[in-house]
mmCIF file of C-alpha atoms in Angstrom:
data_model
loop_
_atom_site.group_PDB
_atom_site.id
_atom_site.type_symbol
_atom_site.label_atom_id
_atom_site.label_comp_id
_atom_site.label_asym_id
_atom_site.label_seq_id
_atom_site.Cartn_x
_atom_site.Cartn_y
_atom_site.Cartn_z
ATOM 1 C CA UNK L 1 0.136 -0.372 0.098
ATOM 2 C CA UNK L 2 1.214 3.545 -0.360
ATOM 3 C CA UNK L 3 2.465 5.613 2.218
ATOM 4 C CA UNK L 4 -0.276 8.357 1.936
ATOM 5 C CA UNK L 5 -1.177 9.951 4.963
ATOM 6 C CA UNK L 6 -4.788 8.643 5.942
ATOM 7 C CA UNK L 7 -6.768 10.704 8.335
ATOM 8 C CA UNK L 8 -4.727 13.454 7.959
ATOM 9 C CA UNK L 9 -4.987 16.026 11.139
ATOM 10 C CA UNK L 10 -5.227 19.225 9.342
ATOM 11 C CA UNK L 11 -7.472 17.376 6.457
ATOM 12 C CA UNK L 12 -10.041 20.365 6.924
ATOM 13 C CA UNK L 13 -7.795 22.584 6.281
ATOM 14 C CA UNK L 14 -6.579 21.263 2.867
ATOM 15 C CA UNK L 15 -10.157 20.717 1.705
ATOM 16 C CA UNK L 16 -10.849 24.517 3.122
ATOM 17 C CA UNK L 17 -7.893 25.809 0.508
ATOM 18 C CA UNK L 18 -9.087 22.909 -2.432
ATOM 19 C CA UNK L 19 -12.412 25.020 -2.139
ATOM 20 C CA UNK L 20 -10.946 28.007 -2.209
ATOM 21 C CA UNK L 21 -9.070 26.981 -5.412
ATOM 22 C CA UNK L 22 -11.994 25.537 -6.499
ATOM 23 C CA UNK L 23 -13.890 28.834 -6.282
ATOM 24 C CA UNK L 24 -10.821 31.060 -7.153
ATOM 25 C CA UNK L 25 -11.348 29.225 -10.490
ATOM 26 C CA UNK L 26 -15.205 29.613 -10.790
ATOM 27 C CA UNK L 27 -15.013 33.481 -10.383
ATOM 28 C CA UNK L 28 -12.317 33.959 -12.561
ATOM 29 C CA UNK L 29 -14.285 31.937 -14.957
ATOM 30 C CA UNK L 30 -17.868 33.854 -14.593
ATOM 31 C CA UNK L 31 -15.826 37.474 -14.889
ATOM 32 C CA UNK L 32 -14.017 36.011 -17.845
ATOM 33 C CA UNK L 33 -17.291 34.827 -19.636
ATOM 34 C CA UNK L 34 -19.099 37.829 -19.022
ATOM 35 C CA UNK L 35 -16.428 40.116 -19.950
ATOM 36 C CA UNK L 36 -15.647 38.030 -23.283
ATOM 37 C CA UNK L 37 -19.559 37.309 -23.990
ATOM 38 C CA UNK L 38 -19.163 39.651 -27.228
ATOM 39 C CA UNK L 39 -15.677 38.040 -28.781
ATOM 40 C CA UNK L 40 -15.118 34.673 -30.357
ATOM 41 C CA UNK L 41 -15.026 31.590 -28.385
ATOM 42 C CA UNK L 42 -11.031 30.887 -29.379
ATOM 43 C CA UNK L 43 -10.384 34.674 -29.175
ATOM 44 C CA UNK L 44 -6.433 35.980 -29.121
ATOM 45 C CA UNK L 45 -7.829 39.553 -27.634
ATOM 46 C CA UNK L 46 -6.165 41.414 -24.830
ATOM 47 C CA UNK L 47 -9.305 40.859 -22.049
ATOM 48 C CA UNK L 48 -7.371 40.300 -18.822
ATOM 49 C CA UNK L 49 -9.536 39.261 -15.495
ATOM 50 C CA UNK L 50 -7.416 38.543 -12.155
ATOM 51 C CA UNK L 51 -4.442 39.309 -14.133
ATOM 52 C CA UNK L 52 -4.736 36.732 -16.521
ATOM 53 C CA UNK L 53 -5.377 36.850 -20.136
ATOM 54 C CA UNK L 54 -8.581 35.007 -21.118
ATOM 55 C CA UNK L 55 -11.206 33.823 -24.059
ATOM 56 C CA UNK L 56 -14.504 32.475 -23.734
ATOM 57 C CA UNK L 57 -13.129 29.150 -24.054
ATOM 58 C CA UNK L 58 -10.690 29.238 -21.255
ATOM 59 C CA UNK L 59 -13.188 31.006 -19.303
ATOM 60 C CA UNK L 60 -15.813 28.000 -19.375
ATOM 61 C CA UNK L 61 -12.918 25.689 -18.547
ATOM 62 C CA UNK L 62 -12.353 27.274 -15.217
ATOM 63 C CA UNK L 63 -15.845 27.304 -14.631
ATOM 64 C CA UNK L 64 -16.391 22.802 -15.436
ATOM 65 C CA UNK L 65 -12.892 22.721 -13.514
ATOM 66 C CA UNK L 66 -14.005 25.238 -10.665
ATOM 67 C CA UNK L 67 -17.164 23.407 -9.853
ATOM 68 C CA UNK L 68 -15.925 19.915 -10.081
ATOM 69 C CA UNK L 69 -12.964 20.825 -7.355
ATOM 70 C CA UNK L 70 -15.116 23.171 -5.146
ATOM 71 C CA UNK L 71 -17.962 20.054 -5.550
ATOM 72 C CA UNK L 72 -15.797 16.817 -5.050
ATOM 73 C CA UNK L 73 -14.076 18.766 -1.735
ATOM 74 C CA UNK L 74 -17.498 19.681 -0.352
ATOM 75 C CA UNK L 75 -18.341 15.744 -1.196
ATOM 76 C CA UNK L 76 -15.535 14.136 0.349
ATOM 77 C CA UNK L 77 -15.537 10.214 1.247
ATOM 78 C CA UNK L 78 -11.838 10.404 -1.155
ATOM 79 C CA UNK L 79 -13.552 11.891 -4.339
ATOM 80 C CA UNK L 80 -11.906 14.577 -2.911
ATOM 81 C CA UNK L 81 -8.696 12.846 -2.920
ATOM 82 C CA UNK L 82 -8.541 11.580 -6.581
ATOM 83 C CA UNK L 83 -10.479 14.746 -8.039
ATOM 84 C CA UNK L 84 -7.258 16.874 -6.446
ATOM 85 C CA UNK L 85 -4.678 14.995 -7.131
ATOM 86 C CA UNK L 86 -5.968 14.481 -10.796
ATOM 87 C CA UNK L 87 -6.784 18.348 -11.004
ATOM 88 C CA UNK L 88 -3.282 18.969 -9.774
ATOM 89 C CA UNK L 89 -1.289 16.856 -12.111
ATOM 90 C CA UNK L 90 -3.807 17.648 -15.496
ATOM 91 C CA UNK L 91 -3.133 22.203 -14.060
ATOM 92 C CA UNK L 92 0.734 21.076 -13.720
ATOM 93 C CA UNK L 93 0.343 19.738 -17.506
ATOM 94 C CA UNK L 94 -1.420 22.588 -19.054
ATOM 95 C CA UNK L 95 0.748 24.882 -17.573
ATOM 96 C CA UNK L 96 4.308 23.230 -19.047
ATOM 97 C CA UNK L 97 2.297 22.821 -22.161
ATOM 98 C CA UNK L 98 1.024 26.107 -22.403
ATOM 99 C CA UNK L 99 4.270 27.429 -22.289
ATOM 100 C CA UNK L 100 5.568 25.090 -25.342
ATOM 101 C CA UNK L 101 2.476 26.837 -27.648
ATOM 102 C CA UNK L 102 2.512 29.940 -26.231
ATOM 103 C CA UNK L 103 3.421 31.722 -29.279
ATOM 104 C CA UNK L 104 2.052 29.480 -31.807
ATOM 105 C CA UNK L 105 -1.347 28.939 -33.362
ATOM 106 C CA UNK L 106 -2.526 25.884 -30.761
ATOM 107 C CA UNK L 107 -2.683 28.751 -27.814
ATOM 108 C CA UNK L 108 -6.742 28.602 -28.310
ATOM 109 C CA UNK L 109 -6.707 29.651 -24.869
ATOM 110 C CA UNK L 110 -4.814 32.860 -24.815
ATOM 111 C CA UNK L 111 -2.753 31.399 -22.262
ATOM 112 C CA UNK L 112 0.249 33.610 -21.246
ATOM 113 C CA UNK L 113 3.428 33.143 -19.365
ATOM 114 C CA UNK L 114 1.368 34.413 -15.938
ATOM 115 C CA UNK L 115 -1.430 32.339 -17.309
ATOM 116 C CA UNK L 116 1.210 28.932 -17.541
ATOM 117 C CA UNK L 117 2.657 30.189 -13.957
ATOM 118 C CA UNK L 118 -0.516 30.390 -12.293
ATOM 119 C CA UNK L 119 -1.328 26.688 -13.786
ATOM 120 C CA UNK L 120 1.537 25.297 -12.311
ATOM 121 C CA UNK L 121 0.607 26.893 -9.023
ATOM 122 C CA UNK L 122 -2.436 25.618 -8.551
ATOM 123 C CA UNK L 123 -1.694 22.466 -9.885
ATOM 124 C CA UNK L 124 1.385 22.320 -7.333
ATOM 125 C CA UNK L 125 -0.948 22.826 -4.367
ATOM 126 C CA UNK L 126 -4.138 20.672 -5.618
ATOM 127 C CA UNK L 127 -1.849 17.880 -5.611
ATOM 128 C CA UNK L 128 -0.213 18.499 -2.244
ATOM 129 C CA UNK L 129 -3.620 18.516 -1.112
ATOM 130 C CA UNK L 130 -4.767 15.593 -2.843
ATOM 131 C CA UNK L 131 -1.745 14.079 -1.157
ATOM 132 C CA UNK L 132 -2.666 14.909 2.933
ATOM 133 C CA UNK L 133 -6.942 14.024 2.170
ATOM 134 C CA UNK L 134 -7.498 10.888 2.114
ATOM 135 C CA UNK L 135 -9.514 8.959 4.333
ATOM 136 C CA UNK L 136 -10.390 5.751 5.471
ATOM 137 C CA UNK L 137 -11.229 3.454 8.838
ATOM 138 C CA UNK L 138 -9.143 4.145 11.618
ATOM 139 C CA UNK L 139 -6.889 0.692 11.286
ATOM 140 C CA UNK L 140 -5.546 1.657 8.292
ATOM 141 C CA UNK L 141 -5.026 5.555 9.991
ATOM 142 C CA UNK L 142 -2.782 3.923 12.696
ATOM 143 C CA UNK L 143 -1.423 1.052 10.309
ATOM 144 C CA UNK L 144 -0.257 4.174 8.082
ATOM 145 C CA UNK L 145 0.916 6.238 11.182
ATOM 146 C CA UNK L 146 2.860 3.207 12.561
ATOM 147 C CA UNK L 147 4.888 3.450 9.288
ATOM 148 C CA UNK L 148 6.138 7.066 10.041
ATOM 149 C CA UNK L 149 6.560 6.337 14.035
ATOM 150 C CA UNK L 150 10.165 5.686 14.933
ATOM 151 C CA UNK L 151 10.390 1.772 15.149
ATOM 152 C CA UNK L 152 6.866 1.118 13.806
ATOM 153 C CA UNK L 153 6.783 -2.168 12.683
ATOM 154 C CA UNK L 154 5.338 -2.406 8.649
ATOM 155 C CA UNK L 155 2.945 -5.468 8.286
ATOM 156 C CA UNK L 156 4.591 -7.702 5.961
ATOM 157 C CA UNK L 157 8.569 -6.558 6.786
ATOM 158 C CA UNK L 158 10.504 -7.449 9.273
ATOM 159 C CA UNK L 159 11.953 -4.738 12.233
ATOM 160 C CA UNK L 160 14.430 -2.748 11.949
#
């Protein structure tokens, strides 16, 4: 089994941070959709929302991701764990991929360097949150904690 903490004592804080990230995405997307309503879907204009360039496509994707992250973290029950890990990895990938395509015709989401940096930061935060918000039965939590305690014995391994 992995060594991802189960029932971490700061889990409520991590879930709250994930909800705040989701709300940021949601607010960014809503404001962006309002400001880019008269532009084409994949416009490469100069519309800036909360310091980031955007277009209608990027705004809609931000709304969708914001809703997914907020709902998953409000629901919990390890759905938040998997959503945060997956969304974190996706945002990190998009941040790096955005830098690769930033000056090409493939930049359909109107990314700038700032957008790529923010995407990577959001990805790092969600990925870290996803590592610490897993839940499980108390027995599983005790087993995982025993691994981290000096002198703790892992089931199936000899004591060192």
